[in-house]
PDB file of C-alpha atoms in Angstrom:
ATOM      1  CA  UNK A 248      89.165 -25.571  -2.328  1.00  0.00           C
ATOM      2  CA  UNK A 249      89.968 -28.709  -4.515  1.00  0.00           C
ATOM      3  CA  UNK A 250      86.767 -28.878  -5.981  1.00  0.00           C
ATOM      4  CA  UNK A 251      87.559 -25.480  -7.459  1.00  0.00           C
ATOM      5  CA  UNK A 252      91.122 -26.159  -8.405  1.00  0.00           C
ATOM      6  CA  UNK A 253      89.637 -29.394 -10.224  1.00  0.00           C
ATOM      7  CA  UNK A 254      86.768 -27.348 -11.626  1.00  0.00           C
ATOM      8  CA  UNK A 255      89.406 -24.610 -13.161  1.00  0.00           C
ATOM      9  CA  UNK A 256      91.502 -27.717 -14.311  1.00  0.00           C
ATOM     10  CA  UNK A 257      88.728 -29.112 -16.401  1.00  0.00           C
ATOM     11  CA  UNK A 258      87.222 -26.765 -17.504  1.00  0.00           C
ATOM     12  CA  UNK A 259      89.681 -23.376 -18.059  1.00  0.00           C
ATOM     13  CA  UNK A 260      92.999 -25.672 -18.261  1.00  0.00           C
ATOM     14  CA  UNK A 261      91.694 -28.659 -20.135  1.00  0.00           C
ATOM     15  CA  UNK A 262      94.030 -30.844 -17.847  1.00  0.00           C
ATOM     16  CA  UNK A 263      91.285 -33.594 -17.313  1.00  0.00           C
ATOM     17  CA  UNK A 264      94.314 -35.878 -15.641  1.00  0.00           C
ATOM     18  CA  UNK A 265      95.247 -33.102 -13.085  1.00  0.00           C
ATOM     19  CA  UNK A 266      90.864 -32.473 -12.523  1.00  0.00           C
ATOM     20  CA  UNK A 267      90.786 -35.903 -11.850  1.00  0.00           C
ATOM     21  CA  UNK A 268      93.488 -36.030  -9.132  1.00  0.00           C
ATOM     22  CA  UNK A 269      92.449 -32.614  -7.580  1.00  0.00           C
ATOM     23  CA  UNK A 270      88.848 -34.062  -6.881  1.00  0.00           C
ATOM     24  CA  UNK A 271      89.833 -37.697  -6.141  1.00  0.00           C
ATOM     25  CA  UNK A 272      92.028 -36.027  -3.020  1.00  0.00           C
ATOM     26  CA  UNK A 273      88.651 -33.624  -2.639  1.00  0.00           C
ATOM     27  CA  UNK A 274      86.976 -37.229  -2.099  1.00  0.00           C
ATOM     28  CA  UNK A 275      89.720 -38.661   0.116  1.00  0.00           C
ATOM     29  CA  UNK A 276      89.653 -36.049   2.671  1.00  0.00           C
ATOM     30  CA  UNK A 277      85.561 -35.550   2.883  1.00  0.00           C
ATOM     31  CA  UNK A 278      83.919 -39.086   1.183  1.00  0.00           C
ATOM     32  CA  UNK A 279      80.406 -38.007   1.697  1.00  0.00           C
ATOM     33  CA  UNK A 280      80.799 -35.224  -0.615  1.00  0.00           C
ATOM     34  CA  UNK A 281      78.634 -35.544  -4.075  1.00  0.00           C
ATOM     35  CA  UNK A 282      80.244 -33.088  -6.005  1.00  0.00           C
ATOM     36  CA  UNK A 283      83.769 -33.612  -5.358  1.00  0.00           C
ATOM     37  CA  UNK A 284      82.375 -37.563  -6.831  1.00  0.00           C
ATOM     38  CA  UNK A 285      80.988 -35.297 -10.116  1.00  0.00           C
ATOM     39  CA  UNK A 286      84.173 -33.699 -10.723  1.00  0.00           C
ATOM     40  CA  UNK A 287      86.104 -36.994 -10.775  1.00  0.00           C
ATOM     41  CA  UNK A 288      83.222 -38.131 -12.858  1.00  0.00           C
ATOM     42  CA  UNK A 289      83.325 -35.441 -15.373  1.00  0.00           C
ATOM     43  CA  UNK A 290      87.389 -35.688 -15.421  1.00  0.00           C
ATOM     44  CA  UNK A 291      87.467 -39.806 -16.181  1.00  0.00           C
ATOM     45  CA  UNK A 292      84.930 -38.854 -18.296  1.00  0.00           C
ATOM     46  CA  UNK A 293      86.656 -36.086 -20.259  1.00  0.00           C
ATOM     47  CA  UNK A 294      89.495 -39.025 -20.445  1.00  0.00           C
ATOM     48  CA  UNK A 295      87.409 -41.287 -22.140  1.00  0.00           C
ATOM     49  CA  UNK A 296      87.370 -43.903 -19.164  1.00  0.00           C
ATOM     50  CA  UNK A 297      83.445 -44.431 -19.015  1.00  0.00           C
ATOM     51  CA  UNK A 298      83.037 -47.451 -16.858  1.00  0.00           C
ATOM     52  CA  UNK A 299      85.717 -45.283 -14.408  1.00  0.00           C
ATOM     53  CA  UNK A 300      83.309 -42.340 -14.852  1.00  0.00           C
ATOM     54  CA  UNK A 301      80.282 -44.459 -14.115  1.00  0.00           C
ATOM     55  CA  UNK A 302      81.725 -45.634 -10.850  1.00  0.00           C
ATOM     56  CA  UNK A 303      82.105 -42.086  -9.736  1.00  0.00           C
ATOM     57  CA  UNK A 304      78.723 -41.267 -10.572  1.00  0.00           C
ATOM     58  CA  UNK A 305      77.237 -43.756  -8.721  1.00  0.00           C
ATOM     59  CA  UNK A 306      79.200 -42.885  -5.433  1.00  0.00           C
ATOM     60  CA  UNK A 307      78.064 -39.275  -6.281  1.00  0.00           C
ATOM     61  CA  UNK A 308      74.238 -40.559  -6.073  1.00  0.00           C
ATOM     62  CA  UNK A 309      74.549 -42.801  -2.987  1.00  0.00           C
ATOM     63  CA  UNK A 310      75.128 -39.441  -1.508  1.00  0.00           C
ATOM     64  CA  UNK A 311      73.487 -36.728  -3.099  1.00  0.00           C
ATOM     65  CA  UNK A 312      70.728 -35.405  -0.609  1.00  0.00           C
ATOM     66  CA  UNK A 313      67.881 -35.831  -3.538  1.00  0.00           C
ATOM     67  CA  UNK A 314      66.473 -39.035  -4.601  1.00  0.00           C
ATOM     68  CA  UNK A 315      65.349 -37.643  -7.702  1.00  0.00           C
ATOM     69  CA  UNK A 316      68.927 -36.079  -8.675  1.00  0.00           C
ATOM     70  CA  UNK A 317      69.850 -40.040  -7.361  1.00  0.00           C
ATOM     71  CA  UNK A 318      67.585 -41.372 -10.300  1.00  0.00           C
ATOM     72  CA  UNK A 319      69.199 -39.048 -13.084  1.00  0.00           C
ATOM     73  CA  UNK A 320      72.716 -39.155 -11.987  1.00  0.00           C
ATOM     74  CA  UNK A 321      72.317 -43.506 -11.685  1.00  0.00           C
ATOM     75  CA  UNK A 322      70.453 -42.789 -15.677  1.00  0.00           C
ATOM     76  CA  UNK A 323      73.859 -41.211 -16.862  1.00  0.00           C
ATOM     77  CA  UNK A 324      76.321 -43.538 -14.934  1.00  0.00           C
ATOM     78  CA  UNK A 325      73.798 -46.829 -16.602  1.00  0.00           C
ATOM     79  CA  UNK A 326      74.641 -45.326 -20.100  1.00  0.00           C
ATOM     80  CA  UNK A 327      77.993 -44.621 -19.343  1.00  0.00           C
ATOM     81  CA  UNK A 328      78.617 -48.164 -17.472  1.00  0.00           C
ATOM     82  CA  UNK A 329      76.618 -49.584 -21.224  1.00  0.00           C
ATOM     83  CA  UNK A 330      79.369 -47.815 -23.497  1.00  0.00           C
ATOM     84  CA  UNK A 331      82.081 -48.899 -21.461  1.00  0.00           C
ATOM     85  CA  UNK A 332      81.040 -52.183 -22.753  1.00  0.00           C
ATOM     86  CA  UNK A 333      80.049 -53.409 -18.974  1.00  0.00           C
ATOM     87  CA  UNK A 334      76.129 -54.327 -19.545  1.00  0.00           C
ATOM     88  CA  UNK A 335      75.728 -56.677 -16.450  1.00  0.00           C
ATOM     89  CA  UNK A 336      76.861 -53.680 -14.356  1.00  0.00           C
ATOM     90  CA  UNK A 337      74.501 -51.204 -16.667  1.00  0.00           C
ATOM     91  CA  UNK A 338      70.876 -53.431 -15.835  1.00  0.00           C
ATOM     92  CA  UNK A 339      71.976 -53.084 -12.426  1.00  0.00           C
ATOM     93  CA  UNK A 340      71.861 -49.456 -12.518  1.00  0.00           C
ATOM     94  CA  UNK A 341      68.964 -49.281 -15.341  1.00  0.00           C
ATOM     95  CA  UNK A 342      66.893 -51.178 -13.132  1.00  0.00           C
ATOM     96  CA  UNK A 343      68.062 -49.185  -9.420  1.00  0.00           C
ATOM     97  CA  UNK A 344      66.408 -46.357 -11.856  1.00  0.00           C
ATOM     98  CA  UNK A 345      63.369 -48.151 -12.674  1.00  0.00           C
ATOM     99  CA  UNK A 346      63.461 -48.851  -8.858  1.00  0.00           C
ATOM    100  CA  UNK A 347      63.222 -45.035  -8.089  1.00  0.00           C
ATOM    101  CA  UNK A 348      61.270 -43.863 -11.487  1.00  0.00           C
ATOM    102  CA  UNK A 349      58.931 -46.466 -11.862  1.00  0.00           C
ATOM    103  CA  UNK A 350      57.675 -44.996 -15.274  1.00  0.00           C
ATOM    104  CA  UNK A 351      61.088 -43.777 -16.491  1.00  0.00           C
ATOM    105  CA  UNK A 352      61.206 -44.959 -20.393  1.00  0.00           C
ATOM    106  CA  UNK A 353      64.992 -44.746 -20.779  1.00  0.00           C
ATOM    107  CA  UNK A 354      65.480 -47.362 -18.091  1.00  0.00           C
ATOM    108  CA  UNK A 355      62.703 -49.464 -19.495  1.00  0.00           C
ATOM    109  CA  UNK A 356      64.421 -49.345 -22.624  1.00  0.00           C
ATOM    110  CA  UNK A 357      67.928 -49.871 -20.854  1.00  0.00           C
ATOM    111  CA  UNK A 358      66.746 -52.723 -18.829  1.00  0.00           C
ATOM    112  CA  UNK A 359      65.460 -54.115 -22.435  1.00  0.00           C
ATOM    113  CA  UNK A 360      68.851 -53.999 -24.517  1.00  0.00           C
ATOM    114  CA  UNK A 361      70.835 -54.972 -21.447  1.00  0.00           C
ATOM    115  CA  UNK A 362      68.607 -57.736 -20.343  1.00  0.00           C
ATOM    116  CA  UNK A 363      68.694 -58.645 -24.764  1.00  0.00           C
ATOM    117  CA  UNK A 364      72.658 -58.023 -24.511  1.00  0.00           C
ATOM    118  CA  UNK A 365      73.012 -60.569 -22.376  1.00  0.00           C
ATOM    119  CA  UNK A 366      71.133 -63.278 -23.714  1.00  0.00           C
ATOM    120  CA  UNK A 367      68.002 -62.733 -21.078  1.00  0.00           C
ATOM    121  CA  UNK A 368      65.235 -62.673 -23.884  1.00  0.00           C
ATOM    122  CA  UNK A 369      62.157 -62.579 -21.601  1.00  0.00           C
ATOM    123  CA  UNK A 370      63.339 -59.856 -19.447  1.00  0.00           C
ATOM    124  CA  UNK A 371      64.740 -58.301 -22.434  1.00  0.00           C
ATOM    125  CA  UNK A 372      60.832 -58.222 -23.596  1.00  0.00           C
ATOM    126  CA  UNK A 373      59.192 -57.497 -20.641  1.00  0.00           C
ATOM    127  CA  UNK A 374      61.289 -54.212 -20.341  1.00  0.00           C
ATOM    128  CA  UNK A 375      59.916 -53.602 -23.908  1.00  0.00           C
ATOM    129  CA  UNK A 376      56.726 -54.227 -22.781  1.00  0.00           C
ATOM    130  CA  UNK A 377      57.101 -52.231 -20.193  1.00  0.00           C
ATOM    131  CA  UNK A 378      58.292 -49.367 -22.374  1.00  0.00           C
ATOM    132  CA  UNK A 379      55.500 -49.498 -24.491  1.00  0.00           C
ATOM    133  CA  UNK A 380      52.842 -49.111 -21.884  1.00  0.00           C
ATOM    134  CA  UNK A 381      54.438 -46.263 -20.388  1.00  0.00           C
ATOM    135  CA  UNK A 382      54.617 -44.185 -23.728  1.00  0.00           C
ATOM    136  CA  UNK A 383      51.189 -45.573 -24.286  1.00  0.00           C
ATOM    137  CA  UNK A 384      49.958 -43.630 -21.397  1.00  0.00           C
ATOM    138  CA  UNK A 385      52.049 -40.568 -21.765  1.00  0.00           C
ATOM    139  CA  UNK A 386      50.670 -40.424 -25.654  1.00  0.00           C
ATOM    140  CA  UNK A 387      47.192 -41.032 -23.832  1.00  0.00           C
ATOM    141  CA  UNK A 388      47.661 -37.860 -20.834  1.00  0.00           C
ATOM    142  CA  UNK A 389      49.123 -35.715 -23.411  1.00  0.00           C
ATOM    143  CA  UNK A 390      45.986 -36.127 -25.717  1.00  0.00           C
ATOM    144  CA  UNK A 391      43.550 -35.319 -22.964  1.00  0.00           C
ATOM    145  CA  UNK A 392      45.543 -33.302 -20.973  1.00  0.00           C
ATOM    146  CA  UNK A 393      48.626 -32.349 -18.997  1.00  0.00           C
ATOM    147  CA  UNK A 394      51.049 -34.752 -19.817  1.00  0.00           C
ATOM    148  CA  UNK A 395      54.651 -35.977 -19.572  1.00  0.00           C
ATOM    149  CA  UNK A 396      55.179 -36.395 -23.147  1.00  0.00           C
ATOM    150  CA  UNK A 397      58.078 -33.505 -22.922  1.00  0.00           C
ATOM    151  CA  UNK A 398      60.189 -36.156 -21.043  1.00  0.00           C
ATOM    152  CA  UNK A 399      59.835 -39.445 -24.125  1.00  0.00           C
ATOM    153  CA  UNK A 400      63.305 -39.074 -26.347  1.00  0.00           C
ATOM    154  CA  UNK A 401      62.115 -39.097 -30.051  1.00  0.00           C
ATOM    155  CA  UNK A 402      64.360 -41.754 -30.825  1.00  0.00           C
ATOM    156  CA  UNK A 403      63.330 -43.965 -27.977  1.00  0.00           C
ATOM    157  CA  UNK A 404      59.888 -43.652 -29.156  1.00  0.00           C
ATOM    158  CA  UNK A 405      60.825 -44.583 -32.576  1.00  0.00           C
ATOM    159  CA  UNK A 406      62.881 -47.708 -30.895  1.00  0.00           C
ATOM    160  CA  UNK A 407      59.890 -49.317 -28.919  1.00  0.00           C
ATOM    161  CA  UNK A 408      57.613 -48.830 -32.080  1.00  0.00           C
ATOM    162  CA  UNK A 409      60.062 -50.675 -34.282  1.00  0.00           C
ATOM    163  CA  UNK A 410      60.040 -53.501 -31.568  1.00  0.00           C
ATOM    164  CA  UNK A 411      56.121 -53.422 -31.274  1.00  0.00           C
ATOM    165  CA  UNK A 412      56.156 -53.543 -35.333  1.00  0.00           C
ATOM    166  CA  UNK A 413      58.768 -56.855 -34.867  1.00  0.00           C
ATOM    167  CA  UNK A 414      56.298 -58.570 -32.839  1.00  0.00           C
ATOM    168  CA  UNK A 415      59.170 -58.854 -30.399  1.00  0.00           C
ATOM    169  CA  UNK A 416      60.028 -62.443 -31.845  1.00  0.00           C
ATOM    170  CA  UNK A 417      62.652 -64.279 -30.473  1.00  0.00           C
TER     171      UNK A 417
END
């Protein structure tokens, strides 16, 4: 009942603060339940409070019965955890993903700026490295057949060919 209330808060009421509280009690009174820790994700987040947001999301995924929903929802809280301005927290998560999605580009990429970031140039271009042979291959299976290539962001592509280009000096 107060995942609803905090649903109708957030998203009929606009009363992120009040979503937030509704779901955090929701969380309090059953901790093992994943979408009670989306709501309070999607609240911080509606407040601006990304690394707060991130946290959530990542208690959501430790318990979310899917480890496949676990990969995208620890994506998301990496990016959010990234533009909270907490990168050391944000390669954690990047590379949890890379853990689960071995051939996952954005945490390839992710692992590479956050690894860059924070001053860890070699890891910074192996995770470029990495990037690049996985869109390699997707390019490769979507030119002689059934591919992946659906799942490569346009502007991640254009990234890793900039770095290739580069000669990833440094």
């Amino acid at each position: 009942m107060l995942e609803l209330l905090a649903q109708v808060q957030l998203s009929k009421l606009d009363d992120a603060a009040a979503a937030e509280q509704a779901a955090s009690h929701a969380t309090e009174l059953r901790e093992d339940d994943f979408v009670a820790w989306m709501l309070v994700a999607s609240a911080r987040g509606a407040r601006g409070q990304h690394v707060g947001a991130a946290r959530a999301l990542v208690h959501a995924a430790q318990r979310w019965p899917s480890s496949d929903a676990q990969a995208a929802i620890l994506s998301q809280a990496a990016d959010l955890m990234e533009t909270g301005g907490e990168t050391a927290e944000a390669l954690s998560l990047f590379e949890q993903v890379a853990e689960r999605r071995p051939h996952s580009l954005p945490a390839r990429l992710g692992i590479a700026r956050a690894a860059l970031q924070l001053g860890e140039f070699a890891r910074g271009r192996a995770g470029h490295l990495e990037g690049v042979r996985h869109l390699s291959s997707l390019f490769i299976r979507a030119r002689y057949g059934p591919g992946e290539i659906s799942d490569v962001d346009t502007a991640q592509a254009r990234h890793l060919l900039e770095v290739v280009r580069g000669g990833l000096r440094r």
